[in-house]
Short mmCIF file of N, CA and C in Angstrom, two decimals:
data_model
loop_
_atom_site.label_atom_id
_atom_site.label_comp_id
_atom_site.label_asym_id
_atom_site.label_seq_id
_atom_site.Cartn_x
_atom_site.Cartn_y
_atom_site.Cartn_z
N UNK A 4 124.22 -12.83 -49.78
CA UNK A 4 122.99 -12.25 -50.32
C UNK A 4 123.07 -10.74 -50.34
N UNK A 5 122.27 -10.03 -51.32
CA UNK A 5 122.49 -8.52 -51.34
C UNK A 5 120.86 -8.14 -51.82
N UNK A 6 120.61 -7.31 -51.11
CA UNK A 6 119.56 -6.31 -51.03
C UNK A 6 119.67 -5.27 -51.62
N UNK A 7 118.42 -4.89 -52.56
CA UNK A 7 118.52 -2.79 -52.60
C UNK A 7 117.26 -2.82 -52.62
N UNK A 8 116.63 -1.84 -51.54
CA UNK A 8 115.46 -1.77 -51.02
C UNK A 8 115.29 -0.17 -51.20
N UNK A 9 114.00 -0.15 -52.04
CA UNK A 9 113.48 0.97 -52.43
C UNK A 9 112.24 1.52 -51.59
N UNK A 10 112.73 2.99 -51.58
CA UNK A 10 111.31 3.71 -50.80
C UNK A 10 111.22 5.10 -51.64
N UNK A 11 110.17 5.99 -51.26
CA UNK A 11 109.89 6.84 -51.78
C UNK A 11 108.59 7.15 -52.61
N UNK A 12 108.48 6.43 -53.25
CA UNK A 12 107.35 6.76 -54.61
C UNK A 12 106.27 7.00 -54.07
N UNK A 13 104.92 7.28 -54.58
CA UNK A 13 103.55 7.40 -54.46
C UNK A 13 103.06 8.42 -55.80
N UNK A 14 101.87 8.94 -55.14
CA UNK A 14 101.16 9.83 -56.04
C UNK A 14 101.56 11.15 -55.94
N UNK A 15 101.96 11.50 -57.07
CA UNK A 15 102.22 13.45 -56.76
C UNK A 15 101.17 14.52 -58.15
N UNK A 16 101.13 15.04 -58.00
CA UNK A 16 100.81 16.21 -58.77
C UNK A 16 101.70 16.58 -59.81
N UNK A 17 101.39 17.23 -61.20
CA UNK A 17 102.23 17.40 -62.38
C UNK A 17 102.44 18.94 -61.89
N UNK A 18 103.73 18.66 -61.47
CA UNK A 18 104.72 19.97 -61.30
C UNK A 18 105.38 19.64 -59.90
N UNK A 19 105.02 18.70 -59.14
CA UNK A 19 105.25 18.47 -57.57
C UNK A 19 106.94 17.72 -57.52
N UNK A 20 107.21 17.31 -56.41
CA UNK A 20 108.44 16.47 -56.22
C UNK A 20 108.45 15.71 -55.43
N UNK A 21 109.75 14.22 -55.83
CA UNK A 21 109.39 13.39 -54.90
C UNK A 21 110.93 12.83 -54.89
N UNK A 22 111.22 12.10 -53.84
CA UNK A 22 112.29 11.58 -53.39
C UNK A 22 112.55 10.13 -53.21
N UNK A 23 113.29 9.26 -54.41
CA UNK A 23 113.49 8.18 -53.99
C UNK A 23 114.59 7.77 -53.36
N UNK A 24 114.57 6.49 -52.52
CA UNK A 24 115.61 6.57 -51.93
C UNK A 24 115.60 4.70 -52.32
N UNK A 25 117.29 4.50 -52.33
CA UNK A 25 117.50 2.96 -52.52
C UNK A 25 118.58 2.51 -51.79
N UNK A 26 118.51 1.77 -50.74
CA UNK A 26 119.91 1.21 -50.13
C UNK A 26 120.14 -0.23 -50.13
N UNK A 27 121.51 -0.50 -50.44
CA UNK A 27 121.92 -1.79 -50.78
C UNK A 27 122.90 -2.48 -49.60
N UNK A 28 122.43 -3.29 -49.30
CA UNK A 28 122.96 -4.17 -48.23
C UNK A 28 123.17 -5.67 -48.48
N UNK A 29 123.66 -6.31 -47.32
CA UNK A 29 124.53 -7.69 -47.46
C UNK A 29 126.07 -7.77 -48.16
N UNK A 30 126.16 -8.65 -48.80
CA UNK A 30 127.55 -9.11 -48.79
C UNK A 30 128.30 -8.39 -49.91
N UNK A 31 128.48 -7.05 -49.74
CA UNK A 31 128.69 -6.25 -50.91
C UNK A 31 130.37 -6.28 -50.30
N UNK A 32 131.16 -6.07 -51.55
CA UNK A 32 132.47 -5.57 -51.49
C UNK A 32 132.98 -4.35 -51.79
N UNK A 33 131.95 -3.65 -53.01
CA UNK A 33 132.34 -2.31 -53.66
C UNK A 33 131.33 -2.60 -54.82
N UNK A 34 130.75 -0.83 -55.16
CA UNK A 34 129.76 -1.26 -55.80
C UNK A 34 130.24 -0.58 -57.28
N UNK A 35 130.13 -0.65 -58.34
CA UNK A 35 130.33 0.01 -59.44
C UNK A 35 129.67 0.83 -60.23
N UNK A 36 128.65 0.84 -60.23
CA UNK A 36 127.59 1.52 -60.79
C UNK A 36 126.65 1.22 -60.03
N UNK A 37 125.53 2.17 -60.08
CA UNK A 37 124.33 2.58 -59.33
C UNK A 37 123.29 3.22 -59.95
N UNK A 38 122.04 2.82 -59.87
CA UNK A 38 121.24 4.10 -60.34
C UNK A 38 120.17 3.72 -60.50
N UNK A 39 119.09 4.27 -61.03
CA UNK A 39 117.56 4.18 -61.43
C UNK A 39 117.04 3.72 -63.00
N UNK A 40 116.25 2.96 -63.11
CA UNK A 40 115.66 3.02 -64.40
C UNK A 40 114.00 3.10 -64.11
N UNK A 41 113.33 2.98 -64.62
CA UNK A 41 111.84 3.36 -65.12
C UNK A 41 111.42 2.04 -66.31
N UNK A 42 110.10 1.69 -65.63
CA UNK A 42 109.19 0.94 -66.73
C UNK A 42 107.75 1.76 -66.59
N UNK A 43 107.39 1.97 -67.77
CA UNK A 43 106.13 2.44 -67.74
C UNK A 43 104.87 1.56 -68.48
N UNK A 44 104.15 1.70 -68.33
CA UNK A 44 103.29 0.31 -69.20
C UNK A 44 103.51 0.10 -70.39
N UNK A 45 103.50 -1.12 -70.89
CA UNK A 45 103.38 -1.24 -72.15
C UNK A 45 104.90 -0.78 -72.70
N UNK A 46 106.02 -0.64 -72.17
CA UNK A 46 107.34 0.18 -72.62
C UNK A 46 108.35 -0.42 -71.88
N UNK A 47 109.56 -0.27 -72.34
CA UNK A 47 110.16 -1.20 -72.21
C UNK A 47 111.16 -0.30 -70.83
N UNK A 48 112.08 -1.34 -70.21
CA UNK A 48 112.60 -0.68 -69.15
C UNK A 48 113.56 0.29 -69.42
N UNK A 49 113.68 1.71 -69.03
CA UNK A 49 114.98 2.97 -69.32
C UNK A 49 115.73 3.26 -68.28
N UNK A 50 116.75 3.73 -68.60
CA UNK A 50 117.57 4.12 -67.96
C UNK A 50 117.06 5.71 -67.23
N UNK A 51 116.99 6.10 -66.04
CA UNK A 51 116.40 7.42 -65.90
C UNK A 51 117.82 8.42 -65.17
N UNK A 52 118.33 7.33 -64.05
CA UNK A 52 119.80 8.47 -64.04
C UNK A 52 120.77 7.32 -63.28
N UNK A 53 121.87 7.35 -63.54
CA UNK A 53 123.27 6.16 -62.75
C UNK A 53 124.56 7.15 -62.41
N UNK A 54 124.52 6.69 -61.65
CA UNK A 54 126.18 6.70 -61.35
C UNK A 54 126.91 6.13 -62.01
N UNK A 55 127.80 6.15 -62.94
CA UNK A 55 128.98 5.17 -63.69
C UNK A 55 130.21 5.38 -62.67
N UNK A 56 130.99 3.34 -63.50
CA UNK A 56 131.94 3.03 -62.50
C UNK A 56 132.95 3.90 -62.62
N UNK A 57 132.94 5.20 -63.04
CA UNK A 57 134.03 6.15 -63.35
C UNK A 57 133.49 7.01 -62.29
N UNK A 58 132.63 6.99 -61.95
CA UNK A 58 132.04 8.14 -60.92
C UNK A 58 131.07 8.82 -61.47
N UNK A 59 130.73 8.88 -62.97
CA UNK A 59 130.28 10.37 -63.94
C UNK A 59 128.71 9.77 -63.33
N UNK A 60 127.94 10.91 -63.85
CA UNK A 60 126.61 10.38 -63.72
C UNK A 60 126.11 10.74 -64.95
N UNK A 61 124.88 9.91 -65.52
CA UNK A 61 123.81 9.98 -66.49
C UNK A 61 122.69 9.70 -66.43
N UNK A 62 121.79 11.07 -67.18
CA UNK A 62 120.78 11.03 -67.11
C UNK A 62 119.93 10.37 -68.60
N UNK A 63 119.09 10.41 -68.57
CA UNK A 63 117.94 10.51 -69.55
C UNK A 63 117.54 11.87 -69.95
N UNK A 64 117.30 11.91 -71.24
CA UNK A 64 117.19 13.22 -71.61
C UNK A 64 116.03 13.78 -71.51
N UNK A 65 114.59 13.24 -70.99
CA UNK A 65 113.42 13.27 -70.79
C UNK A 65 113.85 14.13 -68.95
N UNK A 66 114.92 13.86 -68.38
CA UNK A 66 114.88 14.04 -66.96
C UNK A 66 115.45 15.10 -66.58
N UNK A 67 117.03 15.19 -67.37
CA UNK A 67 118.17 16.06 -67.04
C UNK A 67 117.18 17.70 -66.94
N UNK A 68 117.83 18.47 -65.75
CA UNK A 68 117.41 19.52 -65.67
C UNK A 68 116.18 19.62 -64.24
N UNK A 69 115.36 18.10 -64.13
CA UNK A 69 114.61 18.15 -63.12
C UNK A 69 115.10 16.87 -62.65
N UNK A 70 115.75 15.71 -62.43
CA UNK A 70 115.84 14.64 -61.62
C UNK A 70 117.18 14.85 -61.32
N UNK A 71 117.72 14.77 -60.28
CA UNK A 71 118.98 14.55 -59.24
C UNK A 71 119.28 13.21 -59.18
N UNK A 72 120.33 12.33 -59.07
CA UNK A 72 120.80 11.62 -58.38
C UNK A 72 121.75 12.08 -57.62
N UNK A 73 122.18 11.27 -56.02
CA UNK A 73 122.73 11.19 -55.84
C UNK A 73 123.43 10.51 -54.42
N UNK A 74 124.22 10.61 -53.70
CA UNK A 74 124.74 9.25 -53.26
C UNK A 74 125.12 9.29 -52.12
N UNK A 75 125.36 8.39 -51.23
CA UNK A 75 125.84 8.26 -49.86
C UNK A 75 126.59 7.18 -49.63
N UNK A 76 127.99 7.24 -49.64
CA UNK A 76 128.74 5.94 -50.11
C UNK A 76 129.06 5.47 -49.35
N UNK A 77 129.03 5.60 -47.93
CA UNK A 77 128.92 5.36 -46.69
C UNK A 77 127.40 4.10 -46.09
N UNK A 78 126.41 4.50 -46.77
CA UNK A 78 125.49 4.00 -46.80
C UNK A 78 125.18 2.82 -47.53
N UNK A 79 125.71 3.06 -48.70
CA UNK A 79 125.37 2.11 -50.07
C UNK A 79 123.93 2.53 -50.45
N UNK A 80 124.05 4.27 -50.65
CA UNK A 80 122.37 4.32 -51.02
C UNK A 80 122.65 5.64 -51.69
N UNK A 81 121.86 5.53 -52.74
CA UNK A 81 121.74 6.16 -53.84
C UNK A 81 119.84 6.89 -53.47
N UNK A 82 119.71 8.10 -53.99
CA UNK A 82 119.03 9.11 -54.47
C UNK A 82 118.88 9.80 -55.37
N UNK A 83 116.95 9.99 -55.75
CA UNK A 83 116.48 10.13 -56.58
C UNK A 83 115.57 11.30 -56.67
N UNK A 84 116.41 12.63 -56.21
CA UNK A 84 115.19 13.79 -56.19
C UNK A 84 114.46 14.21 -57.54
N UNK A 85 112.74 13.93 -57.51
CA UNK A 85 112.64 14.21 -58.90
C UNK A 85 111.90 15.42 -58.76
N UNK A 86 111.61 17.15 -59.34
CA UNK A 86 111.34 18.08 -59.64
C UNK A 86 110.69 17.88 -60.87
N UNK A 87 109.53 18.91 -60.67
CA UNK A 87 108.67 19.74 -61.60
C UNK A 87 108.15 18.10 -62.41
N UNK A 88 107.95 17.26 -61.83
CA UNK A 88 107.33 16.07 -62.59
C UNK A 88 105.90 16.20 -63.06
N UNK A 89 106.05 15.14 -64.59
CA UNK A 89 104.75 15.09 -65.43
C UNK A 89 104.32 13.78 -65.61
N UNK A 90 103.25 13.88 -66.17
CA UNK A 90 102.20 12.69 -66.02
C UNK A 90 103.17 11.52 -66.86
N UNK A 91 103.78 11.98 -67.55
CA UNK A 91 105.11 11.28 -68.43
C UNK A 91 106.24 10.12 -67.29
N UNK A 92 106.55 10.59 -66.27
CA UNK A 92 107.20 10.31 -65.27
C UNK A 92 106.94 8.67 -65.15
N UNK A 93 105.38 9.20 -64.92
CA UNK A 93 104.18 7.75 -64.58
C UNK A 93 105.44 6.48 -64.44
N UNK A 94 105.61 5.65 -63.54
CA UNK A 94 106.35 4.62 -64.30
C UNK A 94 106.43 3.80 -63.08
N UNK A 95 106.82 2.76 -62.76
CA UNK A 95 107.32 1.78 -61.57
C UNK A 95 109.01 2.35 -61.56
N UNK A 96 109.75 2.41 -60.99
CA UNK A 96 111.09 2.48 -60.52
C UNK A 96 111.63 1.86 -59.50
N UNK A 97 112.97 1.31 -60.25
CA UNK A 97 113.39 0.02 -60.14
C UNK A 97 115.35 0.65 -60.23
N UNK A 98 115.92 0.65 -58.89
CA UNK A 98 116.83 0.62 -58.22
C UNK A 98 118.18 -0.68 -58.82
N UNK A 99 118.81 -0.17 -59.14
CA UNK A 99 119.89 -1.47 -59.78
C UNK A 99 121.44 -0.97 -59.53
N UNK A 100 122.12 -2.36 -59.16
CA UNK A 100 123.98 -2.08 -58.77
C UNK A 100 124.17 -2.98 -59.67
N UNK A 101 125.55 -2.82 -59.78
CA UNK A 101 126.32 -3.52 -60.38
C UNK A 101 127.67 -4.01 -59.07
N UNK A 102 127.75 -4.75 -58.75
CA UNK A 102 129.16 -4.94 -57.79
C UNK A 102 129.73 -6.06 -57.15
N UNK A 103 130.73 -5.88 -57.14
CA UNK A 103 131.30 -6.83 -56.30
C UNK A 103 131.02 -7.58 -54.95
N UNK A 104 130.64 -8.28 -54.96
CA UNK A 104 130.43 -9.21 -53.40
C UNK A 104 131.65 -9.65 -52.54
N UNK A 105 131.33 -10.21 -51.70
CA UNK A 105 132.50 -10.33 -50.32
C UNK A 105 133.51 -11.70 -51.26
N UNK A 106 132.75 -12.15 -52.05
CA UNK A 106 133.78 -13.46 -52.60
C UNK A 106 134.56 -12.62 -53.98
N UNK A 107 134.04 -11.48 -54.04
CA UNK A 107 134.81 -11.14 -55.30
C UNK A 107 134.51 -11.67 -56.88
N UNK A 108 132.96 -11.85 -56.82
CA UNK A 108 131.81 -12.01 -58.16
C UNK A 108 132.09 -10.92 -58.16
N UNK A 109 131.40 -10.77 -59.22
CA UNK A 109 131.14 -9.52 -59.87
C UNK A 109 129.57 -9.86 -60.25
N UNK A 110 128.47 -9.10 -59.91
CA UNK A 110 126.81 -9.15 -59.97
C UNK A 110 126.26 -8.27 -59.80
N UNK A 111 124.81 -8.42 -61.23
CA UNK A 111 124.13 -7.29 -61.02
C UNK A 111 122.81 -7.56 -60.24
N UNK A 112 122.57 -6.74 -59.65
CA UNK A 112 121.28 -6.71 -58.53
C UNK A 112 119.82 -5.47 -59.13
N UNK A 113 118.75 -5.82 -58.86
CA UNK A 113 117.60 -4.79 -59.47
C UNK A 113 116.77 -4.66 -57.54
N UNK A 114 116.41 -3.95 -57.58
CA UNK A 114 115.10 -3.64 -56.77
C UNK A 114 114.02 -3.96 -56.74
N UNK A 115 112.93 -4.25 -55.87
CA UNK A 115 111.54 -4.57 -56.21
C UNK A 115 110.66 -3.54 -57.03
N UNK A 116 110.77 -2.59 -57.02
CA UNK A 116 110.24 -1.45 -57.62
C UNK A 116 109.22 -0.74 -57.16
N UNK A 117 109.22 0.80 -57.06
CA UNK A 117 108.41 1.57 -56.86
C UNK A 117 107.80 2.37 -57.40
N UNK A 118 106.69 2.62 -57.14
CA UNK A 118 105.53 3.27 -58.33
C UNK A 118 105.30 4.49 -58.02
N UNK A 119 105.70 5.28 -59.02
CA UNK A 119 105.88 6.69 -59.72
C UNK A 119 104.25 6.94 -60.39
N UNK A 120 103.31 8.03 -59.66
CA UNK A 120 102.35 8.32 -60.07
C UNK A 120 102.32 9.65 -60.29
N UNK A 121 102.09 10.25 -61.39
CA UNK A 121 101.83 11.79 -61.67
C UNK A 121 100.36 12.11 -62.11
N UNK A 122 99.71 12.55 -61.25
CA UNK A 122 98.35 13.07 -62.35
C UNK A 122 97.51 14.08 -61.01
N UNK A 123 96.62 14.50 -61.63
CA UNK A 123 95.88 15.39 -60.63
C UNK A 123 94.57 14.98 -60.30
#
């Protein structure tokens, strides 16, 4: 079984910052990709920033410039510093791997999701 358990989110202010954090546990072997996406109502789920299995990272172009990822590979946990956020942000966030397990599947895993509030 494999876990990625999300913390971080709540309510912030448009311009404020917030820090998500996601760590993945159980029967992992190596993980390949990592990263965050975003659903906001009514819209469909995006990509907001990953780690690729090359190492590179990508953002969303709505983000680059104020959202960070980044990683603790020691941990199996990935981070989500987000800066100067707008009511746009708004969204549930939802933590996802891609990786290998102890039997040597290959599976993708999502998060329960956490809710991203911007407004004043």
């Amino acid at each position: 079984q494999v876990q990625l358990v999300e913390s971080g989110g709540g309510l912030v202010q448009p311009g404020g910052s917030l820090r998500l954090s996601c760590a993945a546990s159980g029967t992992i072997s190596s993980i390949n990709a990592m990263g965050w996406y975003r659903q906001a109502p009514g819209k469909e789920r995006e990509l907001v920033a990953v780690f690729t299995s090359g190492g590179n990272t990508n953002y969303a172009g709505s983000v680059k410039g104020r959202f960070t990822i980044s990683r603790d590979n020691a941990k199996n946990t990935v981070y989500l510093q987000m800066n100067s956020l707008k009511p746009e942000d708004t969204a549930v966030y939802y933590c996802n791997a891609d990786l290998y397990t102890l039997t040597y599947l290959r599976r993708n895993y999502w998060g329960q999701g956490t809710q991203v509030t911007v407004s004043s």
